[in-house]
Tab-separated table of C-alpha atoms in Angstrom:
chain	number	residue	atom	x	y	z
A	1	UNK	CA	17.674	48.485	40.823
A	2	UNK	CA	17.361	44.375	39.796
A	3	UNK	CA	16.704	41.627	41.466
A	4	UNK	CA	19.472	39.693	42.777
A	5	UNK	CA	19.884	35.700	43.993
A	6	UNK	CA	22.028	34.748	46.449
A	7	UNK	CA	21.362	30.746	46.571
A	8	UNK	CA	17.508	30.708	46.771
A	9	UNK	CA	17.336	33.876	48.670
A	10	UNK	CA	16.118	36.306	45.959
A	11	UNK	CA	16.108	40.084	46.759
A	12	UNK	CA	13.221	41.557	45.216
A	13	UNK	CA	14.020	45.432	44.686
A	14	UNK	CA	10.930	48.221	45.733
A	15	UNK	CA	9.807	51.279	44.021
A	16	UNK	CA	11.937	54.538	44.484
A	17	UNK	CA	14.706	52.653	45.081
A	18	UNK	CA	12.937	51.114	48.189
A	19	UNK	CA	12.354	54.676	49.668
A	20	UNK	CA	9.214	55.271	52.299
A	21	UNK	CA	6.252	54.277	51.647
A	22	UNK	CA	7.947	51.196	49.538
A	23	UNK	CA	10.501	48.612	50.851
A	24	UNK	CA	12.688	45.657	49.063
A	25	UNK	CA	11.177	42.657	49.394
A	26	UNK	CA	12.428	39.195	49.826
A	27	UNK	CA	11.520	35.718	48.247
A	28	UNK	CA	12.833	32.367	49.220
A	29	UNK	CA	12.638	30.323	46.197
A	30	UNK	CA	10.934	26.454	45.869
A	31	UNK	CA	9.427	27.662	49.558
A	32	UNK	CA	7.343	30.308	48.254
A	33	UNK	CA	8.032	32.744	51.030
A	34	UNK	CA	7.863	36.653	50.964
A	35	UNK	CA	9.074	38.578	53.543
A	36	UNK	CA	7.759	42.594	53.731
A	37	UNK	CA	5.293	42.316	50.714
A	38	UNK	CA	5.667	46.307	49.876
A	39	UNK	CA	8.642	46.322	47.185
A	40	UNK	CA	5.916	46.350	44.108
A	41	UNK	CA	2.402	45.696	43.525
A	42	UNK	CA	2.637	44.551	39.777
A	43	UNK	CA	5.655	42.210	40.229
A	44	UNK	CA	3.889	40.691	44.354
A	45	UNK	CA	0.710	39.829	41.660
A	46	UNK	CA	3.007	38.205	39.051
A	47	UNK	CA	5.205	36.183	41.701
A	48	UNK	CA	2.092	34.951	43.487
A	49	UNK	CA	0.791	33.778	39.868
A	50	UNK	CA	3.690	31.971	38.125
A	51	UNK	CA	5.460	31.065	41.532
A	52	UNK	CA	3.243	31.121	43.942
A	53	UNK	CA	2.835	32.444	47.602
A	54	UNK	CA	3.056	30.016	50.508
A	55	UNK	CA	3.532	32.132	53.531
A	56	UNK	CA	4.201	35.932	54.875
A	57	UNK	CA	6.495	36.714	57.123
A	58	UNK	CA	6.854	40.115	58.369
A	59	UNK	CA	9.702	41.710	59.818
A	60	UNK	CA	8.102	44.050	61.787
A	61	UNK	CA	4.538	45.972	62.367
A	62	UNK	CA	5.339	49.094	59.645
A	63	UNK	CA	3.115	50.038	56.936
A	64	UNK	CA	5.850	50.391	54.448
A	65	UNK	CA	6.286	46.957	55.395
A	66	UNK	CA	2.942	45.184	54.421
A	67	UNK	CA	1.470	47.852	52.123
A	68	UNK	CA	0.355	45.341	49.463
A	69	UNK	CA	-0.160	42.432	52.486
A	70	UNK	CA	-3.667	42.801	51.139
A	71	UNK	CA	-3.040	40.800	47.804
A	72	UNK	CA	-2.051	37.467	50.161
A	73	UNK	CA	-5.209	37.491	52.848
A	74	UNK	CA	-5.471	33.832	52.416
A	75	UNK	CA	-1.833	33.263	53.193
A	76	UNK	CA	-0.395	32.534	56.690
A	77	UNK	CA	1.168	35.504	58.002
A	78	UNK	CA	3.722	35.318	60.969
A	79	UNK	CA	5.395	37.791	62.277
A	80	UNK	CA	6.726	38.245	66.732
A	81	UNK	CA	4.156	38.174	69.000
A	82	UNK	CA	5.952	41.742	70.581
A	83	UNK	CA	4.817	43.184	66.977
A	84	UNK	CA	1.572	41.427	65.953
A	85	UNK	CA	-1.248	44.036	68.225
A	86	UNK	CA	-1.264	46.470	65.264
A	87	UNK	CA	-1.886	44.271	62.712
A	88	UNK	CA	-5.488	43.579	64.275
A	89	UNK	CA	-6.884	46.737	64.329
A	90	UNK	CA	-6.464	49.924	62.714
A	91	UNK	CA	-7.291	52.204	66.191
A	92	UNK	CA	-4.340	49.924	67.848
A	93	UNK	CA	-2.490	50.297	64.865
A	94	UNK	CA	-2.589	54.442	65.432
A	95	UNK	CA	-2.442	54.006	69.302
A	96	UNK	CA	1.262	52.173	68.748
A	97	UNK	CA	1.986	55.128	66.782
A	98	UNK	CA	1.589	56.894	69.737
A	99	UNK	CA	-0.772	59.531	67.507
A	100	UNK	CA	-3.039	61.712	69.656
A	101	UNK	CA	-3.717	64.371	67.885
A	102	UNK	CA	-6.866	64.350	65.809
A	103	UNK	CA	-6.026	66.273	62.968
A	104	UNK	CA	-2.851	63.712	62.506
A	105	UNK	CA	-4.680	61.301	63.316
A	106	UNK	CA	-7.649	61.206	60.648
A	107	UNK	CA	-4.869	61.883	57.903
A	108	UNK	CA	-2.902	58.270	58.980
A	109	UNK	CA	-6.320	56.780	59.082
A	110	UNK	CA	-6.942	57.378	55.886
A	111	UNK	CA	-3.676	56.640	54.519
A	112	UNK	CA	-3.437	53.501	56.288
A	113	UNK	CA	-7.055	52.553	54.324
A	114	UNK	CA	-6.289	54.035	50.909
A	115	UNK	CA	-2.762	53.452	50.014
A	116	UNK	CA	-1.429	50.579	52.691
A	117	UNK	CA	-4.570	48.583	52.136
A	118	UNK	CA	-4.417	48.287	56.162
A	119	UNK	CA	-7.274	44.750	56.800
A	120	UNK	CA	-7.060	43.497	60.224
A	121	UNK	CA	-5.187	40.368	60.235
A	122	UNK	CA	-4.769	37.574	62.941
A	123	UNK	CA	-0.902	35.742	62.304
A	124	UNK	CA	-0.690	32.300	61.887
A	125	UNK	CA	2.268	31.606	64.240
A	126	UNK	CA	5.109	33.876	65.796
A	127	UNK	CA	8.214	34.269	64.773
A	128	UNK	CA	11.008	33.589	68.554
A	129	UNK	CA	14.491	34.992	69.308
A	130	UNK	CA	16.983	32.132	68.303
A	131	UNK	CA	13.995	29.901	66.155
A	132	UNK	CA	16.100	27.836	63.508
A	133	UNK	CA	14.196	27.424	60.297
A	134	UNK	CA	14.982	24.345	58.454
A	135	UNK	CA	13.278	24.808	54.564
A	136	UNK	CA	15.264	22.337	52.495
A	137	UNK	CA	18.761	23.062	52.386
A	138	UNK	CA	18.092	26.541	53.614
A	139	UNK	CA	18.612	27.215	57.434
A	140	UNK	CA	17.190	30.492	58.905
A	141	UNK	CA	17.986	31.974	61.989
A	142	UNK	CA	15.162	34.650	63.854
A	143	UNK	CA	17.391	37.331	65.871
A	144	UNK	CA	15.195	39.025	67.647
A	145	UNK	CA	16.203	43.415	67.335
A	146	UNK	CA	14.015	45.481	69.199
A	147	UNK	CA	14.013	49.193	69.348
A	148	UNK	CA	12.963	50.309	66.182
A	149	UNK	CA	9.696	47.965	66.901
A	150	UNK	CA	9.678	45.888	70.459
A	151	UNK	CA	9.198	42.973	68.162
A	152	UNK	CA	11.797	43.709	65.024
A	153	UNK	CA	13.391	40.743	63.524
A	154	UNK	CA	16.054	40.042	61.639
A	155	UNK	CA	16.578	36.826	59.267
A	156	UNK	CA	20.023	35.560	58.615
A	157	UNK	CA	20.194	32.961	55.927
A	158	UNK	CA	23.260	30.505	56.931
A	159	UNK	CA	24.298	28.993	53.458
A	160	UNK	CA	24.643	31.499	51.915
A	161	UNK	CA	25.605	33.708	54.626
A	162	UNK	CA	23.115	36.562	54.362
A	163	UNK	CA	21.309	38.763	56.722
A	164	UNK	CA	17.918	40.993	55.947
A	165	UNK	CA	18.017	43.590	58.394
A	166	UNK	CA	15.213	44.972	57.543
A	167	UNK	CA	14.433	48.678	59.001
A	168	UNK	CA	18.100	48.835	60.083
A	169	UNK	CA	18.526	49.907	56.947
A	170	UNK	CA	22.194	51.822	56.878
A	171	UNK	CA	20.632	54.958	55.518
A	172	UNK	CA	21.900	58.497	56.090
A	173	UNK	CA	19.017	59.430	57.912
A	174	UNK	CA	19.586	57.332	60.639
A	175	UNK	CA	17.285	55.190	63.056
A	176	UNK	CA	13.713	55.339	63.664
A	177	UNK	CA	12.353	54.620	67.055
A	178	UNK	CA	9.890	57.239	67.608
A	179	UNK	CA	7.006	54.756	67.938
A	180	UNK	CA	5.422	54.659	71.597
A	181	UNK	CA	7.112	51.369	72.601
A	182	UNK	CA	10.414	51.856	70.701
A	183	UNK	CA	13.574	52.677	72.360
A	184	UNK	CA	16.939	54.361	71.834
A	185	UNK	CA	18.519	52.354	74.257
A	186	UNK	CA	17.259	48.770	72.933
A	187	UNK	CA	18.181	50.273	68.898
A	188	UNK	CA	21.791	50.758	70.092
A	189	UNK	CA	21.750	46.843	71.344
A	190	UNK	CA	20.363	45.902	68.955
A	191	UNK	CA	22.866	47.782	66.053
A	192	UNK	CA	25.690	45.930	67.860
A	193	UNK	CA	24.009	42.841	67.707
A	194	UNK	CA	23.481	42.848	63.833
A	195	UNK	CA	27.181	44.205	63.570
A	196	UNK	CA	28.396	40.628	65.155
A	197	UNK	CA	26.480	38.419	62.614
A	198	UNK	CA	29.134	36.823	60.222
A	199	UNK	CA	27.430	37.665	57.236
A	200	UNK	CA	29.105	37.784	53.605
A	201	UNK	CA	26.196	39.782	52.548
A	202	UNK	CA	23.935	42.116	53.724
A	203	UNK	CA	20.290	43.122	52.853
A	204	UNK	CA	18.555	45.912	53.962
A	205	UNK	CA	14.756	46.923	53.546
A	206	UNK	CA	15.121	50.556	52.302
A	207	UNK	CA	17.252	52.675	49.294
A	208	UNK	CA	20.881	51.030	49.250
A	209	UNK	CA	19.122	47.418	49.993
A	210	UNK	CA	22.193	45.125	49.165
A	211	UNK	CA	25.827	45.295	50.954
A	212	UNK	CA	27.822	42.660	49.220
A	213	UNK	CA	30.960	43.991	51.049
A	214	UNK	CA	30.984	44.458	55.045
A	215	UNK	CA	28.876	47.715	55.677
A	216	UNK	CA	31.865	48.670	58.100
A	217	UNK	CA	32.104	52.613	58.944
A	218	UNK	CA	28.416	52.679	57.835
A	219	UNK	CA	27.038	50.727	61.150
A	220	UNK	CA	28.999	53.927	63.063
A	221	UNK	CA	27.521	56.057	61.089
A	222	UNK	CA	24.064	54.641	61.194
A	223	UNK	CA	24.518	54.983	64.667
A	224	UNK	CA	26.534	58.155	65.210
A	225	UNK	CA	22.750	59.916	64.090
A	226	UNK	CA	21.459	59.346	67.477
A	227	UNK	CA	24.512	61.190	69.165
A	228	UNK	CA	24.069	64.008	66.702
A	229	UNK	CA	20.501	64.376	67.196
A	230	UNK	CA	20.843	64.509	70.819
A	231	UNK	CA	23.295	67.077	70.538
A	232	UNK	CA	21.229	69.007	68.473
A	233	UNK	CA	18.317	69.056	70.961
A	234	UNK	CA	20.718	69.731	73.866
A	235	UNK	CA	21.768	72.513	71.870
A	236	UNK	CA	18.379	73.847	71.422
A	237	UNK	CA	17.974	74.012	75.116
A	238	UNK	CA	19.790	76.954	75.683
A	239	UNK	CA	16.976	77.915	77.702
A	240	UNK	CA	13.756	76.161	79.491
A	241	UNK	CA	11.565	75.180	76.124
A	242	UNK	CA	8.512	73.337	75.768
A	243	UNK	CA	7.682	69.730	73.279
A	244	UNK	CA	5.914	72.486	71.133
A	245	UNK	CA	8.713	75.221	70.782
A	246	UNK	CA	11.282	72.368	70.730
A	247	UNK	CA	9.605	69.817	67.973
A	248	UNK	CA	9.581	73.808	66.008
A	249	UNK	CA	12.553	73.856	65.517
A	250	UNK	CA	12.674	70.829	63.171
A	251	UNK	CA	16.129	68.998	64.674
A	252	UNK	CA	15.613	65.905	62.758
A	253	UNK	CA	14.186	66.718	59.336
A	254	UNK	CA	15.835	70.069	59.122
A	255	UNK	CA	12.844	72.091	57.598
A	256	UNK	CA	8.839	71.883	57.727
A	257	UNK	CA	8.157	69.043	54.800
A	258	UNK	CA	4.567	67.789	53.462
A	259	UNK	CA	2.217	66.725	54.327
A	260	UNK	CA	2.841	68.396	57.175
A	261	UNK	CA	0.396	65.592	59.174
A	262	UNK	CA	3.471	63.162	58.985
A	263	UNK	CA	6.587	64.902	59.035
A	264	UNK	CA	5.381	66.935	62.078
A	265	UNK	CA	4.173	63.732	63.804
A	266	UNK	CA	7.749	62.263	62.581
A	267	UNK	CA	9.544	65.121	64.298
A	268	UNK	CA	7.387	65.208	67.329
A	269	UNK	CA	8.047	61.621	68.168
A	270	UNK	CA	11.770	61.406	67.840
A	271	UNK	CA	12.475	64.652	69.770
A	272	UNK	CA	10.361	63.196	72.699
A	273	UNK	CA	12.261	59.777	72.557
A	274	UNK	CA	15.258	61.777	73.161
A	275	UNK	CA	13.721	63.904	76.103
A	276	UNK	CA	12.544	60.999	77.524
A	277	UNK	CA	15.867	58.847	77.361
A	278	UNK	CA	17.583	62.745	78.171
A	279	UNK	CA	15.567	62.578	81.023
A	280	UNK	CA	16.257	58.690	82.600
A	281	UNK	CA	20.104	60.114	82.292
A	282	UNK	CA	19.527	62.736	84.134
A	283	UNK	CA	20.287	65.239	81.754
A	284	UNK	CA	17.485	67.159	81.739
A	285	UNK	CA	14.442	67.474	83.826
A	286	UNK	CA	10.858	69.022	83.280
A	287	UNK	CA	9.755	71.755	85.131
A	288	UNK	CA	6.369	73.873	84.482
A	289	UNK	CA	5.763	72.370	81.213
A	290	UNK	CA	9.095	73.242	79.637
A	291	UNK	CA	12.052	70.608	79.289
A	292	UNK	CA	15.793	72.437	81.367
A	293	UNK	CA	19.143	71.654	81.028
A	294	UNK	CA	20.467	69.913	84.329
A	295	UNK	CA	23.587	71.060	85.831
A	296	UNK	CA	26.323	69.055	87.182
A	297	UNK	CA	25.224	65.920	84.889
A	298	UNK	CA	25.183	68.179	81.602
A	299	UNK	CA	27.913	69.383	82.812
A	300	UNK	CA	30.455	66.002	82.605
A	301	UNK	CA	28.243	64.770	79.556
A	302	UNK	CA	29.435	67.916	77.712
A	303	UNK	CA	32.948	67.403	78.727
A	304	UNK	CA	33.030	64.070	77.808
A	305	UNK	CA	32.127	64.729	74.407
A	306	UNK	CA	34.734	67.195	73.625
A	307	UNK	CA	37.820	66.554	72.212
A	308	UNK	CA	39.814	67.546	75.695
A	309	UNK	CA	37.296	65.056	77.669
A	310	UNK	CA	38.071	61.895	75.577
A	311	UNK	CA	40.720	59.497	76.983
């Protein structure tokens, strides 16, 4: 992948092709602004040297987000309030995470310390849903899109009519929004949201990274992951199971992966977002420590996603 310019937006490709634990980066040129700082370490150090740094701004609280964050500590940072707790502390960091067990636990620790570089940091200011930023003759509009993080943001850069979506990042594997304050039902608002913003091009923070075309059937099928998941797992409950004998079956990543400390975690914490959001439908309930299929409500979901129940 290259870099590409679209005015004095400059998209700054990461390693992998921008695949976890790296993301693209962005640079606004003549204001010395980086948004995500972990596209790649060698070319952050030579762009703070030649061009300079002048501010952070992160799209969200992920790792693969502000892995090399570390190389601009005397740089204002600013990111949403919603998303700036984790940022301060590495326990609060885990807690948001939502990991409790140990074992899991000590393994993110460490790779928070030794390969994301995680220092506490304190932002400078907060980034608001519907802020206009005036930098020049660039304009910059802050759309607030929770779900994936309560405090995701999205930047869309008016003159030259792009939009960095950041983690909604089109790929085939679909949404993430197993963190303990994300949410299915505020990812789907916020997917249509992003789909309404009359962009010419679109940036993304992960593999594919720039959309110079509308993404079109790729926002459904973004999207259309969560309804296949959720099928999967109501599939899976063709009798009463519990988290462990469910999260076993590996719905969402297909097979057991390594390290095993993340990808189980991973797994874990989408399969309960769907129980939980299963649950508020009244799809299924919990009884005796093992998640059941309702009836009558299961019943008219099924039906109405069949071919004979659609209108």
């Amino acid at each position: 992948m290259k870099e590409m310019r679209f005015g004095s937006v400059r998209f700054i490709p990461g390693e992998n092709k921008g695949r976890y634990p790296f993301c693209h980066s962005i640079y606004i040129e003549g204001e010395g602004i980086l948004i995500d700082p972990s596209s790649d370490r060698k070319l952050l150090e030579r762009l703070r040297a030649e061009e300079g740094v002048k501010a952070v701004w992160l799209s969200h609280w992920h790792e693969d987000h502000f892995m090399h964050l570390d190389l601009f500590d005397d740089v204002p940072l600013w990111i949403s309030r919603e998303d700036a707790p984790p940022l301060s502390d590495l326990d609060v960091f885990l807690d948001w995470y939502g990991l409790d067990n140990a074992e899991h636990r000590q393994f993110w620790k460490q790779t928070m310390l030794e390969q994301f570089h995680f220092r506490p940091r304190s932002p400078h200011g907060f980034f608001e849903d519907g802020d206009v930023i005036r930098l020049g003759s660039l304009t910059v509009d802050v759309i607030a899109t929770p779900g994936h993080t309560p405090g995701h943001v999205a930047f869309f850069f008016r003159e030259p009519r792009v939009l960095f979506l950041g983690d909604y990042d089109l790929t085939r594997f679909g949404p993430w929004y197993g963190d303990l304050y994300s949410s299915i039902e505020d990812t789907i608002i916020s997917i249509s949201r992003l789909k309404k913003i009359p962009a010419g091009t679109w940036l993304t923070g992960h593999e594919t990274g720039v959309f110079e075309s509308p993404p079109g059937p790729l926002w459904d099928e973004y999207e259309g992951v969560i309804q296949k998941r959720e099928g999967r797992l109501i599939e899976a409950l063709d009798r009463p199971r519990s988290l462990d004998e469910i999260a076993g079956r590996w719905l969402i990543y297909g097979r057991p992966r390594e390290p095993l400390a993340f990808y189980e975690f991973g797994e874990r914490a989408l399969v309960k977002k769907h129980l939980g959001n299963l649950q508020r439908r009244g799809l299924v309930r919990f009884e005796g420590g093992r998640y059941v299929k309702s009836g009558d409500e299961l019943s008219e979901f099924l039906q109405a996603h069949t071919c004979g129940g659609r209108a």
